[in-house]
Coordinates of C-alpha atoms and ligand atoms in Angstrom, one line a residue:
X131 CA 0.3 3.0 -10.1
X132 CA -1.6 0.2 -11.1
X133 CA -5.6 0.6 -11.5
X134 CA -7.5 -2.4 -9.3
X135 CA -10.7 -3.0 -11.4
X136 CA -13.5 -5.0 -10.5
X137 CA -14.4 -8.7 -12.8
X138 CA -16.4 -11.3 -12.9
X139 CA -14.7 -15.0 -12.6
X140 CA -17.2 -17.7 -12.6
X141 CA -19.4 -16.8 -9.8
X142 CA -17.8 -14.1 -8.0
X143 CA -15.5 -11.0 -8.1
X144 CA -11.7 -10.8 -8.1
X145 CA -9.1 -8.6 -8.4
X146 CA -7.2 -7.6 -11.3
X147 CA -4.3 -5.5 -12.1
X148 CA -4.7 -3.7 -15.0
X149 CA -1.5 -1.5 -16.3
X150 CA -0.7 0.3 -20.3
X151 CA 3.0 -0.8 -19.2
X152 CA 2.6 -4.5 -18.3
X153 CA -0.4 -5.8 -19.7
X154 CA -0.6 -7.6 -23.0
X155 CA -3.6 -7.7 -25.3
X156 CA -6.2 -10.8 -24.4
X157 CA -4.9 -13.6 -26.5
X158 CA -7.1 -16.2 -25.2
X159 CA -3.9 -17.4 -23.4
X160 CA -3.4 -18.0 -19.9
X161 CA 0.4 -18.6 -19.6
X162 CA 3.0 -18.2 -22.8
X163 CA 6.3 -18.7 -22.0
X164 CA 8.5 -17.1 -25.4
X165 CA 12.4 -18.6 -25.7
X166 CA 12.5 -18.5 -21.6
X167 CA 15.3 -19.5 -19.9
X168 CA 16.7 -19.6 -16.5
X169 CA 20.2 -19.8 -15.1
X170 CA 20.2 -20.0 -11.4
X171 CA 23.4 -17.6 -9.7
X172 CA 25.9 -20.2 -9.6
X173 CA 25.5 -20.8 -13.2
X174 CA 23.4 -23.5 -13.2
X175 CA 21.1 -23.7 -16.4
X176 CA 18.1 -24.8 -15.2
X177 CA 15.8 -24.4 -18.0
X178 CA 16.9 -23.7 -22.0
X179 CA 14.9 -21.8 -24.3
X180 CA 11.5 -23.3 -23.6
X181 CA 7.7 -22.1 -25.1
X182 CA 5.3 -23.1 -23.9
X183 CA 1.5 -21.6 -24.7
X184 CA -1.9 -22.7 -22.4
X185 CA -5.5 -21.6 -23.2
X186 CA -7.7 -20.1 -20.4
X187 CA -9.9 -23.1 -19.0
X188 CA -6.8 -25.3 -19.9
X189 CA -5.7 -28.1 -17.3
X190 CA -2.0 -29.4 -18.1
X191 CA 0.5 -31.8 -16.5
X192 CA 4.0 -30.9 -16.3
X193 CA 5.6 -34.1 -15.9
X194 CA 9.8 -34.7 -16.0
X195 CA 12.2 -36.4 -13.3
X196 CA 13.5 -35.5 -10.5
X197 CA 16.1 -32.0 -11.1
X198 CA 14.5 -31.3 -14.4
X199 CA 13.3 -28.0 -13.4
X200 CA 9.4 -27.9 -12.7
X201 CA 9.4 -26.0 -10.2
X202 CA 11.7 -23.3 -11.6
X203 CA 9.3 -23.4 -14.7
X204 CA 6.4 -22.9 -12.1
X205 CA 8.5 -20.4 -9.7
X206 CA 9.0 -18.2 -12.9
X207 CA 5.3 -18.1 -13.5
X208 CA 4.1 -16.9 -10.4
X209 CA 7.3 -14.6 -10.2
X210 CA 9.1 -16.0 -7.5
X211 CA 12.0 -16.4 -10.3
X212 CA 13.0 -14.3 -13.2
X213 CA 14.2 -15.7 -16.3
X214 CA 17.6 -15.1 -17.4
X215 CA 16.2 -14.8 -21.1
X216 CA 13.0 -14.4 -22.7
X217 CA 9.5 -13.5 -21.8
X218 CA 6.8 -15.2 -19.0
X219 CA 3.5 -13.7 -19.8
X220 CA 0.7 -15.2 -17.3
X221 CA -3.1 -14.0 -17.2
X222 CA -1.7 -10.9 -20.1
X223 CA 0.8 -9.9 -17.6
X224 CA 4.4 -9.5 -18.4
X225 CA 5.8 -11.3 -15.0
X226 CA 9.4 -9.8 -15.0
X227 CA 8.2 -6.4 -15.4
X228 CA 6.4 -6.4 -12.3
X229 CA 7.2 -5.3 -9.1
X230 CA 6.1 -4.0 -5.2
X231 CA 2.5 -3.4 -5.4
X232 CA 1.9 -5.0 -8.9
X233 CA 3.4 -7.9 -8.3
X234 CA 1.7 -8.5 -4.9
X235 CA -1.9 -7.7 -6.7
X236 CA -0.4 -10.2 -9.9
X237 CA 0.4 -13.0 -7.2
X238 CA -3.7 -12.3 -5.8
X239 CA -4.4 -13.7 -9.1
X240 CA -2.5 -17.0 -8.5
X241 CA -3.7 -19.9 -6.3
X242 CA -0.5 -21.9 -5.6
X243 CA -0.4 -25.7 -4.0
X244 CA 2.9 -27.1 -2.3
X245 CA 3.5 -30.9 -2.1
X246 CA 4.4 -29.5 1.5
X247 CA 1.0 -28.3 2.6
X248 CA 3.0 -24.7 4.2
X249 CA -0.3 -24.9 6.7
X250 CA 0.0 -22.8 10.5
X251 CA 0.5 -25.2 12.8
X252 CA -1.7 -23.4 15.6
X253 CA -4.2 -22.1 13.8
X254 CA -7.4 -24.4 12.8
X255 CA -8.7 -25.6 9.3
X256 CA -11.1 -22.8 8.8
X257 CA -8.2 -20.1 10.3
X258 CA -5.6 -21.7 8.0
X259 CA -7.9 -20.8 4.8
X260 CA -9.3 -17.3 6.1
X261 CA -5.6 -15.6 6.4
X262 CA -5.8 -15.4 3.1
X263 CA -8.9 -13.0 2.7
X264 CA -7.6 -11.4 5.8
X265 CA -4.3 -10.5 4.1
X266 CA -6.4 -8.7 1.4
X267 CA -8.0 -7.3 3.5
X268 CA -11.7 -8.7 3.2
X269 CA -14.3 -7.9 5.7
X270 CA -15.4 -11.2 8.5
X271 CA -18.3 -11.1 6.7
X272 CA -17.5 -11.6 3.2
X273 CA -14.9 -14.6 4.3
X274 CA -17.6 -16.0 6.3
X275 CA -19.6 -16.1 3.1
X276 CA -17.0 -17.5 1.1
X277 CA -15.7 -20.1 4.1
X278 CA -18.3 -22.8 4.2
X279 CA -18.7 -23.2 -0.1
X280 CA -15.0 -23.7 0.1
X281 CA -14.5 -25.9 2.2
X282 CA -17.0 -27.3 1.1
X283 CA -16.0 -28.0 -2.2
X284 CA -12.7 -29.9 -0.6
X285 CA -15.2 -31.5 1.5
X286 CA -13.7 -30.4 5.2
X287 CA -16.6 -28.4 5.9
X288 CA -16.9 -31.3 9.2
X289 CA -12.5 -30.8 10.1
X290 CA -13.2 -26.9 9.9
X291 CA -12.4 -26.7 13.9
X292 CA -9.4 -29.0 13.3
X293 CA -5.6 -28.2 14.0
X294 CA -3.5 -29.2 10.8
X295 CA -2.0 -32.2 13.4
X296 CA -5.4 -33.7 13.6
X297 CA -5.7 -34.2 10.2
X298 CA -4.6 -37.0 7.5
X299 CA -2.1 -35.8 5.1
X300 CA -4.5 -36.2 2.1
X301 CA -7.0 -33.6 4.4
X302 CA -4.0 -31.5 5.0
X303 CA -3.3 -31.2 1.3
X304 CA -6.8 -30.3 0.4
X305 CA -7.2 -27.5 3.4
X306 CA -4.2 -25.6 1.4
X307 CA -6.3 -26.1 -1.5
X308 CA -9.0 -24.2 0.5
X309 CA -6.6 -21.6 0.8
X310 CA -5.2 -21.2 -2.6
X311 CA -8.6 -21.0 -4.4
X312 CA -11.0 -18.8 -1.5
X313 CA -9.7 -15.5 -3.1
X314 CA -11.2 -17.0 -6.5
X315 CA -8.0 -16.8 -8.9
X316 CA -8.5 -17.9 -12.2
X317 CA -5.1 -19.7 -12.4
X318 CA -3.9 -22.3 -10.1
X319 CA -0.6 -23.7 -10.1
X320 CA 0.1 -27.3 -7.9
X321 CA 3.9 -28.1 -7.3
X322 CA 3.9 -31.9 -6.7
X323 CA 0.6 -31.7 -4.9
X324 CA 0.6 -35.6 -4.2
X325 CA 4.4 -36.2 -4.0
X326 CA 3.3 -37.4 -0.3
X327 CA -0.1 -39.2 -0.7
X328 CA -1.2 -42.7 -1.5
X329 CA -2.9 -43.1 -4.7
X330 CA -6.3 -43.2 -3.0
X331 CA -5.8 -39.6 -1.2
X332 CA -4.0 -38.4 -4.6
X333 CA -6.7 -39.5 -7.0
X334 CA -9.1 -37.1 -4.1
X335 CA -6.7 -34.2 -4.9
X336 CA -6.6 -34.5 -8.6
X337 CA -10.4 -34.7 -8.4
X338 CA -10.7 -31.4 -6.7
X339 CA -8.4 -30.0 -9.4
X340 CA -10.6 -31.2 -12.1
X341 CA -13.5 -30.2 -10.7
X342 CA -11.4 -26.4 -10.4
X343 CA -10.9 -26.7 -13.4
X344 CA -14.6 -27.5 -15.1
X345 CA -15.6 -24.6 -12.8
X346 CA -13.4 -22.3 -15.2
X347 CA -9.9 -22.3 -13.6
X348 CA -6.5 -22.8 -15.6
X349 CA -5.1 -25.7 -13.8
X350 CA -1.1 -26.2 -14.0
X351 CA 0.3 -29.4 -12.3
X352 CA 3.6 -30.5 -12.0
X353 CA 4.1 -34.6 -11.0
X354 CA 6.3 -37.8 -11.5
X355 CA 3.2 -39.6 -11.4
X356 CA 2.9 -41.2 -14.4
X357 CA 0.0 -43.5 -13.9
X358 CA -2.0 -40.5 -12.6
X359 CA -1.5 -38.1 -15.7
X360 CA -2.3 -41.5 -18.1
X361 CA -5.5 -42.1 -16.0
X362 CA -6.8 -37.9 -16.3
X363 CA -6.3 -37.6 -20.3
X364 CA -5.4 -34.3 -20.0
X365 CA -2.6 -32.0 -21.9
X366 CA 1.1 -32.9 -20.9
X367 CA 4.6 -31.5 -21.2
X368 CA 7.8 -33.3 -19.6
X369 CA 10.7 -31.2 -18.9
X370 CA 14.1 -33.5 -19.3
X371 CA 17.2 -31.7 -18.8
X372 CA 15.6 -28.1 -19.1
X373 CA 14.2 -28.5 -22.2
X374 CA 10.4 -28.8 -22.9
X375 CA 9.1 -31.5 -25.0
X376 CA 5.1 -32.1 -25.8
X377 CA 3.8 -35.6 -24.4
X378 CA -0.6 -35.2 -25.7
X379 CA -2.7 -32.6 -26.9
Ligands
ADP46 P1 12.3 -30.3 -10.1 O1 11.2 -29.4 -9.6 O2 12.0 -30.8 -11.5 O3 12.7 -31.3 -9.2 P2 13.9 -27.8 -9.8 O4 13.2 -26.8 -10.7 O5 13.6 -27.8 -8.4 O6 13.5 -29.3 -10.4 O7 15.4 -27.7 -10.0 C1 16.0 -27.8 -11.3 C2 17.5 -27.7 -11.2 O8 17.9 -26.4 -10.7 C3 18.1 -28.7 -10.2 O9 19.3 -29.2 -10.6 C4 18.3 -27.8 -8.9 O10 19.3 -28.3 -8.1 C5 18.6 -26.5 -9.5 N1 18.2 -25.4 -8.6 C6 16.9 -25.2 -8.1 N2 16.9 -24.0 -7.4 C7 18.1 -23.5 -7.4 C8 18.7 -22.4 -6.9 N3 18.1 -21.5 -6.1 N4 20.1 -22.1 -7.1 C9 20.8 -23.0 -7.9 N5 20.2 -24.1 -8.5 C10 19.0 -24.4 -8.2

C-alpha cells in the first residue's frame, strides 16, 4: 500500500503518494516523457516516440492541429491512457505502474481543465467546486475555508449561488478551473481550455493560468490558438502527425 504523507505546496497542504516501487528520485522535473508512444486498439499510432522533459514551476503550450494527438499526450499524463512503448513519469511517479488506490491518490495530484467545462448541471457554482473536496473526503469546514479564496481567485466569488445555465461560457470555464485547483495540485493540465471562448473570455482564462502558475503550479496547455501562445511568450511544443517538435524555449 501506498503511504499518504503530508507536504507543503505554496500555501497549503496536499496529498502525496509516496511508494519504493513507483516513485522516481526528485529530478527537478515535473513531467518526462522517455521514447513514449501510443497506438490506440485499432492500430492507430497516435503518438511516435516522443520526449518530452518540463521543470516544476514550468508553464508550456502544446500547440499542433486538429488529430495530432494532444490530448492522447495529455490523457497519458494523467493516466487515463497507457503508452504502448516507453515511460510517462509525472510529479516522480511512474504513471503506467500505477493502479486502484495509487492511481486515484496520483490523479488528487492533477488539476485537469476540459474545453467542455464537464460542470453538474443542477448543482450551483460553489457546489460544482466543493464535490471535489467532498470526494476526498474533506471536512465542511476546511472546504468552506478553501471556497471563497478560490473562487476568488477566478473571480466568481459574486456567481457562487449560480447554476452553470446562468452563467457565460467564459464564467463556466473558469468555475471548472475552481474545481481543478481547490484540492491545491501542483500540476495542472488544460485540454483546449478556450477552444469555445472569444478572445476576450480566453485571454481571462489564460490569465488565471498564469497567475497559477506564478503561484508555483506546473501549467500544461494544449491549443490551436496561435495568436494566444505568440502573445504569452511562454515554452511551446507542436505535435504534427504524432511526433513532437520544439517551437521556443
Ligand atoms: P488532438 O487532441 O490533437 O485533436 P487526439 O489526441 O484527440 O488529437 O487524437 C489523435 C488521433 O488519435 C486522432 O486521429 C484520433 O482520431 C485518434 N484517437 C483518439 N482517441 C482514440 C481512441 N480511443 N481510439 C482510436 N483512435 C483514437
Amino acid at each position: 500500500m501506498p503511504t499518504v504523507v503530508s507536504q507543503k505546496a505554496t500555501s497549503d497542504k496536499f496529498t502525496h503518494v509516496q511508494d519504493s516501487d513507483t516513485q522516481q528520485p526528485n529530478t527537478g522535473l515535473m513531467v518526462q516523457l522517455r521514447s513514449t508512444a501510443k497506438t490506440y486498439f485499432n492500430g492507430h499510432k497516435a503518438l511516435l516516440d516522443m520526449n518530452l522533459e518540463v521543470k516544476q514551476g514550468e508553464f508550456l503550450f502544446i500547440t499542433g492541429p486538429s488529430g495530432s494527438g494532444k490530448s492522447t499526450l495529455l490523457k497519458l499524463l494523467y493516466g487515463e491512457e497507457l503508452p504502448t512503448q516507453g515511460k510517462v513519469i509525472v510529479d516522480g511517479c511512474d504513471v503506467a505502474s500505477l493502479r486502484g488506490d495509487r492511481l486515484s491518490l496520483f490523479r488528487r495530484r492533477i488539476g485537469i481543465v476540459f474545453q467542455d467545462y464537464k460542470l453538474i448541471p443542477q448543482r450551483t457554482v460553489a457546489e460544482n467546486v466543493a464535490v471535489v473536496l467532498q470526494a476526498q473526503g474533506y471536512t465542511r469546514k476546511e472546504i468552506q475555508r478553501r471556497l471563497e479564496p478560490t473562487l476568488k481567485l477566478v473571480g466568481l466569488l459574486n456567481k457562487a449561488d449560480c447554476f452553470p445555465e446562468q452563467l457565460s461560457g467564459g464564467e463556466q470555464q473558469r468555475v471548472s478551473i475552481a474545481r481543478a485547483i481547490i484540492a491545491t495540485p501542483p500540476i495542472l493540465l488544460a485540454d483546449e481550455p478556450t477552444g469555445n471562448l472569444d478572445p476576450d473570455n480566453s485571454w481571462q482564462i489564460i490569465q488565471i493560468l498564469q497567475k497559477l502558475n506564478f503561484f508555483g503550479a506546473t501549467v500544461i496547455v494544449t491549443t490551436h490558438d496561435e495568436q494566444l501562445v505568440r502573445r504569452c511568450g511562454h515554452r511551446v511544443v507542436q505535435v504534427r502527425n504524432g511526433r513532437l517538435h520544439q517551437i521556443s524555449q
